[in-house]
Amino acid sequence: MRPAFPVRLGAAEESLIAQLKAVGADQVAERVTVAGLPTRRVEAYHYTDLKTLLRTIPPLAQPANEATGTGLRIPGAFALSIVNGVVQNAATAPEGVIVGKTHGGVLTNRDDLLVNVNGVLTKDALSVTLEGQVQQVIQIDHRIEGEAAHVVDATKIFVADGASVVILETFSGSEAAHVGNHATYIALGKDTNVTHVTVDLSARATSHFSTNEYHLADGAQLRTLVVHAGANLARTHLFPKMSGAGAHANVTGLNLVSDGQHADITMETTHAVPHTSSQPLFKSITRGRSKSVVQGKLIVARDAQKTDAKFMHQGLMLSDDAEILSKPELEIYADDVVCGHGSTCGKLDEDSLFYLLSRGIPKAEAETMLVRGFIAELIDPIEDEALNEALQGIVDTWLLGK
Amino acid sequence: MTTPVLEIRNLHARIEDREILKGVNLVIPQGEVHAIMGRNGSGKSTLSYVLAGKEDYEITEGEILLNGESILEMEPAERAAAGIFLAFQYPIEIPGVATMTFLKAAINAQRKARGEGELSTPDFMRAVKEAGAQLNVDSAMLKRPLNVGFSGGEKKRAEIMQMALLKPALAVLDETDSGLDIDALQVVSKGVNALRDGKRSMLVITHYQRLLNHIVPDVVHVFSDGRIVESGDKDLALQLEAKGYADYDGQAA
Ligand SMILES: Nc1ncnc2c1ncn2[C@@H]1O[C@H](COP(=O)(O)OP(=O)(O)O)[C@@H](O)[C@H]1O
Ligand SMILES: [Mg+2]
């Protein structure tokens, strides 16, 4: 349906429409023409109005030769990389890891422009199948190199029944006004144990968008951790779906925002069958004039009895000028469930700080200890030592004000 | 005459618009233990916080000298490195900060500030084990986040253990006896007395005489309405216990 007044299209929308038409994606192009980029009137973009925040979309990326290096090196990890949207040839994969490519997008189609754009602009997606107890951390290193570019890439991961694995995705690249639109689809088989960590370490000028979709079969155990610590505009959209009895997801995330930055984690978890649980826990740390957004929606289907789910968002403000925005939503169609939400927001506790100072710990160090304490719940459960240390390092670097 | 460890001259301090300390004068020579006794609300904890450098208070008049040097311009961490230790009346629980990490950070920060090298991990572990054994602080407590889930008594023992590890020149113990049963009181007092070495000075704040049977002070001061109104030897504590503080109420202006 066309709105009564057609939206005025900006430069970003014009370039996006041209890029979409060039690949024959007329339907999506039409959508942009009619509705433009999502504005605050679109519920899921309420606090992250793309029409205002995204003024330009650079040309689609060219394959790149040079690489400015990964944002995060994990000793012992098996690294795969996607540079400017192109899946790179990998070294010999360890046991239980099968690497390949699939054509086209990986996400379930839904009413979301970034998902639609990713679906039609992805050429070859990375595909990874994981079996058994995978010992090495599987790292997927996304990089955007060279001049400002619009990069679209996608990854599809199958975790076979009974398998366990730790997957890390990192995003980084050259200092330019890139727009990254990344998609990851993970199917967790029965009784799998999966940790999925995504870390945005993009250059400040970049706008970073990720959509992560998870499907959990019977007994699957998922832990996700999203860390935004790079781009000026970063948004990760999470869609976990609990599709098998006994499935459990710890959906977690951390927005680290400094002056001028805007980070958004928006989650929509669906409990589709009885006896599943999820524990979404998000934290925001802000300083300077910055904005952190966390939205969490729990959808419980009509027959998904005994669902146990609680959304929590905790904010820590290190400055007076920052904004922390929180929007929990419950959409519950079953009657025998335990669901809830909560959010808190505050500064570093003065009494705790004084206690540490009074023992001779200098102020900067004491603040670091308290901030580390604030996010310990998110980092501590990451059992792989090298990864845990690297994540701690990201937080420490951020605190030092990189 | 040698310089006293602590000298407080006509100290006035306020919080928001309210004056709490109204002209405190106190001299503690090296190696002496002084007790301050006074009613609840008379300003004893305020004095301890002002000594440790808590920001909430405004010093409007007076001077605090540690070993002859003014500390009023010093940050709390600098004061700690200079030798002041406050055993809190209500030790803070800090979830997410591991006790051992905290202890190591505190010891090494103070060593660094004094130009000494870091303590090696084995030396640190040995020191913690020793101090812990003396104060019944077991390894299960040390594995918990700082003070989290500690009972009142455990918190007080942990405070004295920190004092044993940090070896301050001046220890201020704020109501270390509150919330302790008689056994815990003995453990804590023994720990404190073990740190009386003839050089370390202490300021023991309490409003019960009971503690002073265990930690016998060289001088007792009576605190009322923000100042010291009388000083004497340890018998003064016994008189106070018998008569109460009523005699001093009129004296406070
Ligand atoms: N943060 C504060 N704001 C205002 N008044 C305070 C504050 N803290 C303490 N006071 C007041 O200062 C007085 C002295 O308190 P305190 O030093 O704790 O006494 P004591 O330790 O002797 O019981 C009390 O009347 C108390 O109410
Ligand atoms: Mg008190």
XYZ file of C-alpha atoms and ligand atoms in Angstrom:
683
model
C 0.000 0.000 0.000
C 1.383 3.368 -0.940
C 1.296 5.971 1.787
C -0.812 9.031 1.013
C 2.309 11.183 0.804
C 5.262 9.520 -0.885
C 8.410 9.826 1.216
C 11.097 12.203 0.064
C 14.090 10.093 -0.913
C 17.570 11.100 0.182
C 20.965 10.396 -1.363
C 21.348 7.144 0.585
C 18.053 5.821 -0.705
C 18.773 6.884 -4.303
C 22.060 4.974 -4.349
C 20.508 1.946 -2.699
C 17.690 1.869 -5.254
C 20.205 2.041 -8.113
C 22.262 -0.791 -6.602
C 19.164 -2.932 -6.175
C 17.904 -2.272 -9.703
C 21.329 -3.109 -11.140
C 20.955 -6.689 -9.868
C 17.308 -6.918 -10.864
C 15.973 -6.771 -7.320
C 13.025 -4.685 -8.409
C 10.736 -5.635 -5.527
C 13.151 -4.506 -2.866
C 13.980 -1.409 -4.927
C 10.265 -0.644 -5.052
C 10.033 -1.037 -1.302
C 12.773 1.548 -0.791
C 11.153 3.853 -3.343
C 7.838 3.699 -1.524
C 8.851 3.636 2.109
C 12.436 4.865 2.157
C 14.843 3.690 4.828
C 13.151 2.658 8.075
C 12.295 5.601 10.296
C 11.342 5.826 13.953
C 7.796 4.922 12.949
C 8.972 1.376 12.262
C 8.820 -0.270 15.680
C 12.122 -2.154 15.429
C 13.924 1.049 14.381
C 12.233 3.326 16.870
C 15.443 4.590 18.451
C 17.652 4.010 15.414
C 16.071 6.008 12.636
C 18.085 4.987 9.594
C 16.663 7.752 7.445
C 18.261 10.295 9.750
C 21.381 8.379 10.713
C 22.411 6.982 7.349
C 22.879 9.880 4.952
C 24.892 8.119 2.247
C 25.389 4.614 0.988
C 28.706 4.209 -0.845
C 29.115 2.163 -4.055
C 29.015 -1.612 -3.799
C 32.388 -3.012 -2.796
C 35.042 -4.159 -5.237
C 37.125 -7.210 -4.344
C 40.119 -6.002 -2.328
C 43.720 -7.154 -2.387
C 45.228 -5.353 0.524
C 44.196 -6.054 4.079
C 44.686 -3.789 7.057
C 44.741 -6.835 9.296
C 42.272 -8.454 11.578
C 40.862 -6.527 14.485
C 41.326 -9.418 16.829
C 43.741 -12.321 16.771
C 42.864 -15.351 18.848
C 45.759 -17.728 19.388
C 44.812 -21.194 18.205
C 41.677 -20.154 16.319
C 40.832 -21.487 12.858
C 40.274 -18.333 10.828
C 38.040 -17.911 7.817
C 37.746 -14.543 6.188
C 35.361 -12.534 4.116
C 36.939 -9.423 2.598
C 34.687 -6.825 0.935
C 31.968 -9.443 0.776
C 34.155 -12.043 -0.967
C 34.700 -15.343 0.814
C 38.450 -16.027 0.856
C 40.079 -19.398 0.329
C 40.689 -21.092 3.626
C 43.526 -23.134 5.009
C 42.871 -26.842 5.578
C 40.002 -27.086 8.000
C 40.403 -28.946 11.280
C 38.507 -32.149 11.948
C 34.747 -31.752 12.101
C 34.774 -28.492 10.145
C 33.509 -28.439 6.566
C 33.835 -25.148 4.730
C 32.047 -24.269 1.510
C 30.016 -21.654 -0.331
C 26.334 -21.363 -1.078
C 24.728 -19.028 -3.540
C 22.576 -16.116 -2.386
C 21.150 -14.961 0.912
C 20.873 -17.063 4.065
C 18.235 -15.409 6.252
C 14.561 -16.212 6.492
C 12.767 -13.518 4.563
C 10.922 -11.103 6.836
C 9.563 -7.600 6.923
C 12.900 -5.861 7.475
C 14.686 -3.794 4.867
C 18.227 -4.732 5.910
C 17.292 -8.416 5.768
C 15.742 -7.941 2.323
C 18.758 -6.036 1.009
C 21.132 -8.652 2.359
C 19.103 -11.384 0.685
C 19.212 -9.879 -2.788
C 22.716 -8.398 -2.789
C 24.602 -11.390 -1.355
C 26.406 -13.263 -4.125
C 28.235 -16.173 -2.516
C 27.664 -16.894 1.145
C 30.129 -18.715 3.343
C 28.822 -22.050 4.513
C 30.249 -23.951 7.454
C 29.189 -27.324 8.807
C 30.414 -28.317 12.248
C 30.455 -31.815 13.680
C 31.566 -33.371 16.958
C 33.501 -31.545 19.649
C 35.277 -28.817 17.718
C 38.289 -27.845 19.820
C 39.479 -24.776 17.954
C 37.603 -21.496 18.034
C 36.132 -20.928 14.556
C 36.755 -17.305 13.674
C 35.046 -15.585 10.764
C 36.928 -12.399 10.118
C 34.919 -9.833 8.135
C 36.878 -6.963 6.703
C 36.042 -3.968 4.567
C 39.101 -2.566 2.807
C 39.916 0.416 0.611
C 37.658 3.339 -0.238
C 34.211 3.710 1.306
C 32.123 0.731 0.178
C 28.738 -0.868 0.690
C 29.450 -4.460 1.655
C 26.926 -7.239 1.886
C 27.920 -10.683 3.061
C 26.324 -13.741 4.583
C 27.258 -16.879 6.479
C 25.278 -20.055 6.991
C 26.327 -22.412 9.753
C 24.999 -25.897 10.467
C 25.880 -27.430 13.791
C 25.270 -31.182 13.630
C 23.384 -33.030 16.389
C 25.469 -33.377 19.536
C 28.239 -31.044 18.346
C 29.837 -28.316 20.400
C 31.718 -25.298 19.107
C 32.749 -21.725 19.790
C 32.252 -19.356 16.853
C 33.692 -15.855 16.766
C 32.845 -13.252 14.153
C 34.908 -10.094 13.984
C 34.257 -6.990 11.883
C 36.954 -4.483 11.034
C 38.508 -2.597 8.149
C 39.922 0.604 6.747
C 38.986 4.026 8.093
C 36.240 5.025 5.641
C 32.488 5.601 5.591
C 31.679 1.977 4.783
C 28.250 0.498 5.186
C 28.350 -3.161 6.166
C 25.276 -5.369 5.997
C 26.126 -8.777 7.412
C 23.948 -11.817 7.955
C 24.521 -14.998 9.905
C 22.190 -17.961 10.056
C 22.978 -20.695 12.558
C 21.013 -23.934 12.776
C 21.723 -25.717 16.039
C 20.992 -29.456 15.871
C 19.746 -31.538 18.772
C 21.747 -31.368 21.998
C 24.318 -29.008 20.556
C 26.322 -26.549 22.594
C 27.182 -23.392 20.722
C 28.835 -20.156 21.765
C 28.547 -17.404 19.155
C 30.438 -14.166 19.785
C 30.311 -11.223 17.390
C 32.569 -8.241 17.868
C 32.335 -5.015 15.920
C 35.730 -3.352 15.750
C 35.042 -1.393 12.576
C 36.638 1.985 11.988
C 34.672 4.849 13.508
C 33.450 6.237 10.166
C 31.773 2.930 9.322
C 28.107 2.044 9.745
C 27.809 -1.560 10.822
C 24.696 -3.723 10.546
C 24.391 -7.388 11.413
C 21.433 -9.710 11.502
C 21.838 -13.004 13.342
C 19.240 -15.716 13.103
C 19.334 -18.840 15.268
C 17.219 -21.989 15.140
C 17.504 -24.261 18.163
C 16.429 -27.908 17.982
C 15.639 -30.128 21.009
C 18.071 -29.655 23.858
C 20.273 -27.151 22.012
C 22.188 -24.785 24.278
C 23.181 -21.434 22.829
C 25.214 -18.586 24.258
C 25.513 -15.470 22.157
C 27.496 -12.352 22.924
C 27.325 -9.254 20.748
C 29.965 -6.612 21.429
C 29.748 -3.221 19.758
C 33.070 -1.441 20.181
C 33.892 0.077 16.814
C 31.596 1.779 14.333
C 29.963 5.151 14.975
C 26.657 3.545 14.051
C 26.316 -0.110 14.948
C 23.238 -2.245 15.064
C 22.813 -5.962 15.551
C 19.418 -7.523 15.067
C 19.020 -10.892 16.768
C 16.374 -13.466 15.937
C 16.733 -16.555 18.109
C 14.017 -19.151 17.629
C 13.513 -21.883 20.173
C 12.075 -24.698 18.088
C 12.788 -27.823 20.149
C 11.914 -28.836 23.708
C 14.690 -28.261 26.206
C 16.372 -25.622 24.053
C 17.957 -22.803 26.028
C 19.580 -19.557 24.908
C 21.649 -17.076 26.862
C 21.337 -14.129 24.537
C 23.770 -11.471 25.708
C 25.275 -8.262 24.441
C 27.362 -5.246 25.285
C 27.215 -1.767 23.786
C 30.374 0.233 24.456
C 29.726 3.737 23.181
C 31.853 6.867 23.288
C 31.254 10.430 22.226
C 29.357 10.589 18.942
C 28.546 6.897 18.775
C 25.209 5.132 18.514
C 24.893 1.402 19.149
C 21.754 -0.691 19.026
C 21.019 -4.297 19.891
C 17.518 -5.319 18.958
C 16.389 -8.822 19.825
C 13.293 -10.752 18.941
C 13.246 -14.190 20.529
C 10.517 -16.642 19.606
C 9.593 -19.513 21.879
C 7.765 -21.717 19.412
C 7.308 -24.970 21.341
C 6.714 -25.991 24.976
C 9.541 -26.277 27.522
C 12.133 -23.853 26.242
C 13.925 -21.064 28.022
C 15.963 -17.986 27.270
C 17.829 -15.463 29.297
C 18.546 -12.266 27.416
C 21.023 -10.084 29.308
C 22.355 -6.873 27.820
C 24.605 -4.168 29.182
C 25.392 -0.677 27.985
C 28.347 1.465 28.962
C 28.292 5.018 27.729
C 30.544 8.033 27.875
C 30.540 11.434 26.228
C 27.504 12.338 24.138
C 26.515 8.913 22.960
C 23.522 6.664 22.637
C 22.972 3.022 23.478
C 19.769 1.272 22.496
C 18.622 -2.156 23.615
C 15.265 -3.523 22.553
C 14.138 -6.971 23.542
C 10.995 -8.706 22.424
C 9.919 -12.088 23.715
C 7.306 -13.884 21.651
C 5.717 -16.961 23.175
C 3.557 -19.032 20.815
C 0.136 -20.290 21.870
C 1.220 -23.834 22.706
C 4.690 -22.923 24.031
C 3.708 -23.725 27.608
C 6.338 -23.738 30.382
C 8.400 -21.095 28.617
C 10.829 -19.451 30.999
C 12.282 -16.193 29.724
C 13.519 -13.007 31.296
C 14.923 -9.982 29.518
C 17.326 -7.757 31.414
C 19.164 -4.600 30.404
C 21.618 -2.803 32.675
C 23.169 0.527 31.829
C 26.248 2.187 33.239
C 26.657 5.877 32.478
C 30.186 7.227 32.701
C 29.053 10.683 31.581
C 26.019 12.892 32.037
C 25.440 13.503 28.338
C 24.811 9.944 27.241
C 21.453 8.338 26.572
C 20.598 4.748 27.353
C 17.325 3.595 25.855
C 15.639 0.386 26.748
C 12.518 -1.181 25.320
C 11.305 -4.549 26.528
C 8.261 -6.126 24.886
C 6.356 -9.255 25.752
C 4.043 -10.907 23.244
C 2.682 -13.940 25.027
C -0.007 -16.218 23.647
C 0.462 -19.141 26.068
C -0.860 -19.029 29.644
C 1.497 -21.221 31.659
C 4.767 -19.321 31.347
C 7.258 -17.398 33.457
C 8.285 -14.308 31.540
C 9.565 -10.959 32.642
C 11.768 -8.023 31.970
C 13.742 -5.448 33.855
C 16.143 -2.629 33.317
C 18.401 -0.561 35.507
C 20.590 2.404 34.818
C 23.138 4.157 36.968
C 26.605 5.541 37.423
C 29.606 3.887 39.022
C 28.804 3.399 42.671
C 30.570 6.143 44.642
C 30.917 4.077 47.791
C 32.437 1.147 45.928
C 34.838 3.496 44.214
C 35.871 5.111 47.508
C 36.435 1.699 49.055
C 38.911 0.773 46.312
C 40.598 4.203 46.424
C 40.972 3.979 50.182
C 43.095 0.872 49.655
C 45.530 2.791 47.478
C 44.185 1.777 44.075
C 44.442 4.818 41.764
C 41.203 6.218 40.377
C 41.552 5.068 36.760
C 42.437 1.553 37.871
C 39.620 1.453 40.409
C 37.111 2.571 37.777
C 38.399 -0.094 35.419
C 37.951 -2.720 38.122
C 34.364 -1.648 38.713
C 33.539 -1.558 35.018
C 35.080 -4.997 34.575
C 32.982 -6.105 37.505
C 29.886 -4.692 35.825
C 30.384 -6.804 32.710
C 31.887 -9.888 34.360
C 28.548 -11.692 33.964
C 28.895 -11.397 30.209
C 32.591 -12.199 29.774
C 33.147 -14.831 32.483
C 30.945 -17.504 30.851
C 33.154 -17.434 27.736
C 35.274 -20.398 28.693
C 37.848 -20.406 25.919
C 40.768 -18.729 27.653
C 42.275 -16.971 24.651
C 38.900 -15.608 23.578
C 37.992 -14.561 27.092
C 41.278 -12.677 27.367
C 40.794 -11.026 23.977
C 37.320 -9.828 24.949
C 38.631 -8.484 28.236
C 41.307 -6.731 26.204
C 38.693 -5.035 24.016
C 36.946 -3.678 27.076
C 40.223 -2.493 28.602
C 41.246 -0.804 25.365
C 37.880 0.907 25.196
C 38.243 2.103 28.760
C 41.622 3.604 27.952
C 39.750 5.652 25.348
C 41.251 4.388 22.124
C 60.548 15.642 70.105
C 59.711 13.339 67.202
C 56.934 14.275 64.794
C 53.616 12.614 65.680
C 52.184 10.220 63.121
C 48.889 12.097 63.127
C 48.118 15.632 64.096
C 44.667 17.111 63.614
C 44.328 20.852 64.265
C 41.013 22.593 64.713
C 39.345 20.519 61.997
C 35.937 21.662 60.764
C 34.089 19.679 58.104
C 30.640 19.865 56.613
C 28.458 17.817 54.346
C 26.089 19.791 52.203
C 25.092 22.624 54.558
C 25.591 20.776 57.768
C 28.685 21.150 59.921
C 29.567 17.778 61.445
C 33.139 18.221 62.673
C 33.392 21.337 64.796
C 37.014 21.809 65.743
C 38.720 18.456 66.272
C 42.174 18.530 67.877
C 44.094 15.277 68.181
C 47.740 14.203 68.318
C 48.762 10.539 68.006
C 52.489 9.902 68.512
C 54.189 7.001 66.789
C 53.306 3.583 68.203
C 50.358 4.735 70.308
C 46.826 3.436 70.218
C 44.157 6.051 70.825
C 40.480 5.314 71.277
C 37.624 7.604 70.394
C 34.343 6.970 72.145
C 31.131 8.798 71.521
C 27.439 8.549 70.944
C 25.951 7.460 67.670
C 25.717 10.434 65.380
C 28.454 12.441 67.113
C 30.620 12.422 63.964
C 33.090 9.590 64.542
C 32.627 7.956 61.142
C 32.755 11.374 59.542
C 36.179 11.901 61.098
C 37.356 8.554 59.743
C 36.083 9.356 56.237
C 37.671 12.787 56.303
C 40.989 11.201 57.266
C 40.704 8.718 54.393
C 39.801 11.501 51.959
C 36.178 10.843 51.028
C 35.037 13.532 48.622
C 31.590 14.231 50.060
C 32.964 16.412 52.858
C 34.088 19.986 52.649
C 36.886 20.951 54.999
C 36.177 24.534 56.036
C 38.922 25.046 58.572
C 41.877 23.304 60.127
C 44.658 20.938 59.134
C 45.481 17.228 59.073
C 49.171 16.317 59.195
C 50.467 12.806 58.597
C 54.075 12.533 59.727
C 54.190 16.319 59.675
C 52.854 16.721 56.122
C 49.439 18.042 55.215
C 47.255 15.457 53.517
C 44.287 17.710 52.782
C 45.226 18.064 49.113
C 45.937 14.367 48.680
C 43.639 11.933 46.848
C 42.365 8.929 48.831
C 44.719 6.556 47.003
C 47.712 8.794 47.777
C 46.741 8.889 51.433
C 46.600 5.100 51.485
C 50.042 4.868 49.933
C 51.257 7.405 52.512
C 50.139 5.005 55.231
C 46.507 5.645 56.183
C 44.215 2.637 56.402
C 40.529 2.802 57.269
C 38.739 -0.308 58.473
C 35.180 0.602 57.506
C 32.249 0.458 59.877
C 30.241 -0.951 56.958
C 32.580 -2.611 54.445
C 31.165 -2.390 50.918
C 30.227 -5.456 48.881
C 31.560 -5.244 45.346
C 30.131 -7.924 43.053
C 32.240 -8.675 40.002
C 35.549 -7.780 41.670
C 37.395 -10.897 42.823
C 38.852 -10.623 46.342
C 42.291 -11.854 45.305
C 42.433 -9.494 42.313
C 41.525 -6.638 44.615
C 44.124 -7.533 47.249
C 46.865 -7.839 44.682
C 45.892 -4.550 43.017
C 45.888 -2.758 46.374
C 49.230 -4.129 47.560
C 50.968 -3.480 44.266
C 49.474 -0.009 43.801
C 50.799 1.024 47.211
C 54.190 -0.527 46.528
C 54.377 1.243 43.201
C 53.438 4.591 44.754
C 56.293 4.126 47.220
C 58.725 3.234 44.448
C 58.911 -0.436 45.385
C 58.668 -3.329 42.920
C 55.612 -5.541 42.494
C 55.162 -8.467 44.812
C 55.756 -11.772 43.029
C 52.752 -14.097 42.841
C 54.247 -16.702 45.227
C 55.148 -13.983 47.761
C 51.660 -12.542 47.438
C 50.020 -15.943 47.921
C 52.180 -16.619 50.961
C 51.316 -13.271 52.540
C 47.591 -13.779 51.948
C 47.713 -17.287 53.361
C 49.486 -16.110 56.491
C 47.205 -13.159 57.131
C 44.162 -15.270 56.333
C 45.161 -17.997 58.781
C 45.543 -15.464 61.562
C 42.114 -13.957 60.997
C 40.136 -17.087 60.106
C 39.644 -15.910 56.566
C 39.540 -19.167 54.638
C 40.133 -19.805 50.955
C 36.391 -20.141 50.283
C 35.950 -16.516 51.391
C 38.907 -15.402 49.296
C 37.362 -16.993 46.224
C 34.222 -14.895 46.509
C 33.790 -11.447 45.020
C 34.925 -8.713 47.399
C 32.922 -8.918 50.656
C 29.963 -10.402 48.766
C 27.859 -12.663 50.923
C 30.190 -12.193 53.917
C 28.486 -12.093 57.303
C 29.007 -8.998 59.453
C 31.799 -10.724 61.356
C 33.451 -12.030 58.202
C 33.527 -8.533 56.773
C 35.275 -7.178 59.878
C 37.821 -10.002 59.863
C 38.451 -9.365 56.178
C 39.067 -5.674 56.915
C 41.707 -6.490 59.526
C 43.239 -9.005 57.159
C 43.601 -6.234 54.579
C 45.238 -4.101 57.226
C 47.692 -6.910 58.005
C 48.584 -7.122 54.310
C 48.853 -3.377 53.710
C 50.851 -2.604 56.886
C 49.729 1.009 57.315
C 51.498 3.601 59.485
C 48.138 4.721 60.841
C 45.140 2.412 61.099
C 41.712 3.890 61.755
C 39.287 1.228 62.949
C 35.692 2.402 62.770
C 33.456 0.358 65.092
C 35.324 -2.796 64.227
C 33.570 -4.448 67.176
C 30.034 -3.811 65.969
C 28.233 -6.958 64.913
C 30.844 -9.270 66.406
C 30.127 -12.050 68.890
C 32.666 -12.616 71.634
C 34.652 -15.253 69.698
C 34.908 -13.078 66.618
C 35.831 -10.124 68.818
C 38.734 -12.123 70.193
C 39.949 -13.142 66.726
C 39.780 -9.577 65.506
C 41.447 -8.124 68.606
C 44.226 -10.667 68.417
C 44.761 -9.698 64.777
C 44.868 -6.025 65.675
C 47.190 -6.543 68.653
C 49.564 -8.544 66.462
C 49.948 -5.385 64.378
C 50.874 -3.261 67.407
C 54.590 -3.190 66.952
C 55.553 -0.019 68.779
C 55.750 1.925 65.506
C 52.295 1.620 63.970
C 49.719 4.049 65.357
C 46.026 3.331 65.630
C 42.819 5.224 66.116
C 40.157 2.889 67.455
C 36.611 4.209 67.189
C 33.906 2.565 69.227
C 30.942 3.347 71.358
C 31.281 0.341 73.625
C 33.994 0.008 76.212
C 34.016 -3.778 75.615
C 36.467 -3.610 72.679
C 38.973 -1.699 74.807
C 39.346 -4.665 77.170
C 40.854 -6.492 74.225
C 42.646 -3.689 72.453
C 43.963 -1.678 75.378
C 44.434 1.974 74.366
C 47.158 4.350 75.497
C 44.753 7.293 75.437
C 40.965 7.536 75.415
C 39.143 10.539 73.922
C 35.501 11.383 74.394
C 33.837 12.632 71.224
C 30.686 14.719 71.389
C 28.951 16.811 68.761
C 31.861 16.951 66.353
C 34.809 17.471 68.694
C 36.921 15.881 71.375
C 35.647 17.039 74.748
C 37.805 15.067 77.139
C 40.899 12.870 77.044
C 42.347 10.491 79.599
C 43.831 7.060 80.109
C 42.020 3.757 79.676
C 40.072 4.247 82.903
C 38.144 7.031 81.221
C 36.489 4.355 79.095
C 35.342 2.524 82.204
C 33.906 5.717 83.708
C 32.039 6.391 80.485
C 30.640 2.888 80.476
C 29.313 3.437 83.984
C 27.984 6.984 83.607
C 27.144 7.288 79.941
C 27.663 10.336 77.764
C 25.073 12.569 79.427
C 27.705 14.635 81.284
C 29.185 15.784 77.996
C 25.981 16.823 76.297
C 25.984 20.291 77.793
C 29.599 20.867 76.875
C 28.996 20.686 73.190
C 28.182 24.165 72.010
N 25.754 11.903 53.823
C 25.290 12.607 54.879
N 24.495 13.681 54.676
C 24.020 14.401 55.731
N 24.286 14.112 57.001
C 25.066 13.061 57.268
C 25.615 12.249 56.220
N 26.352 11.273 56.776
C 26.268 11.462 58.103
N 25.496 12.525 58.408
C 25.161 13.024 59.730
O 26.358 13.366 60.375
C 26.270 13.054 61.746
C 27.467 12.232 62.158
O 27.379 10.964 61.557
P 28.529 9.886 61.782
O 29.824 10.512 61.493
O 28.154 8.696 61.001
O 28.389 9.603 63.333
P 28.908 8.373 64.201
O 29.855 7.597 63.396
O 29.536 9.019 65.378
O 27.701 7.591 64.587
C 24.939 12.350 61.954
O 24.030 13.276 62.485
C 24.532 11.939 60.573
O 23.144 11.939 60.440
Mg 29.845 5.581 62.865
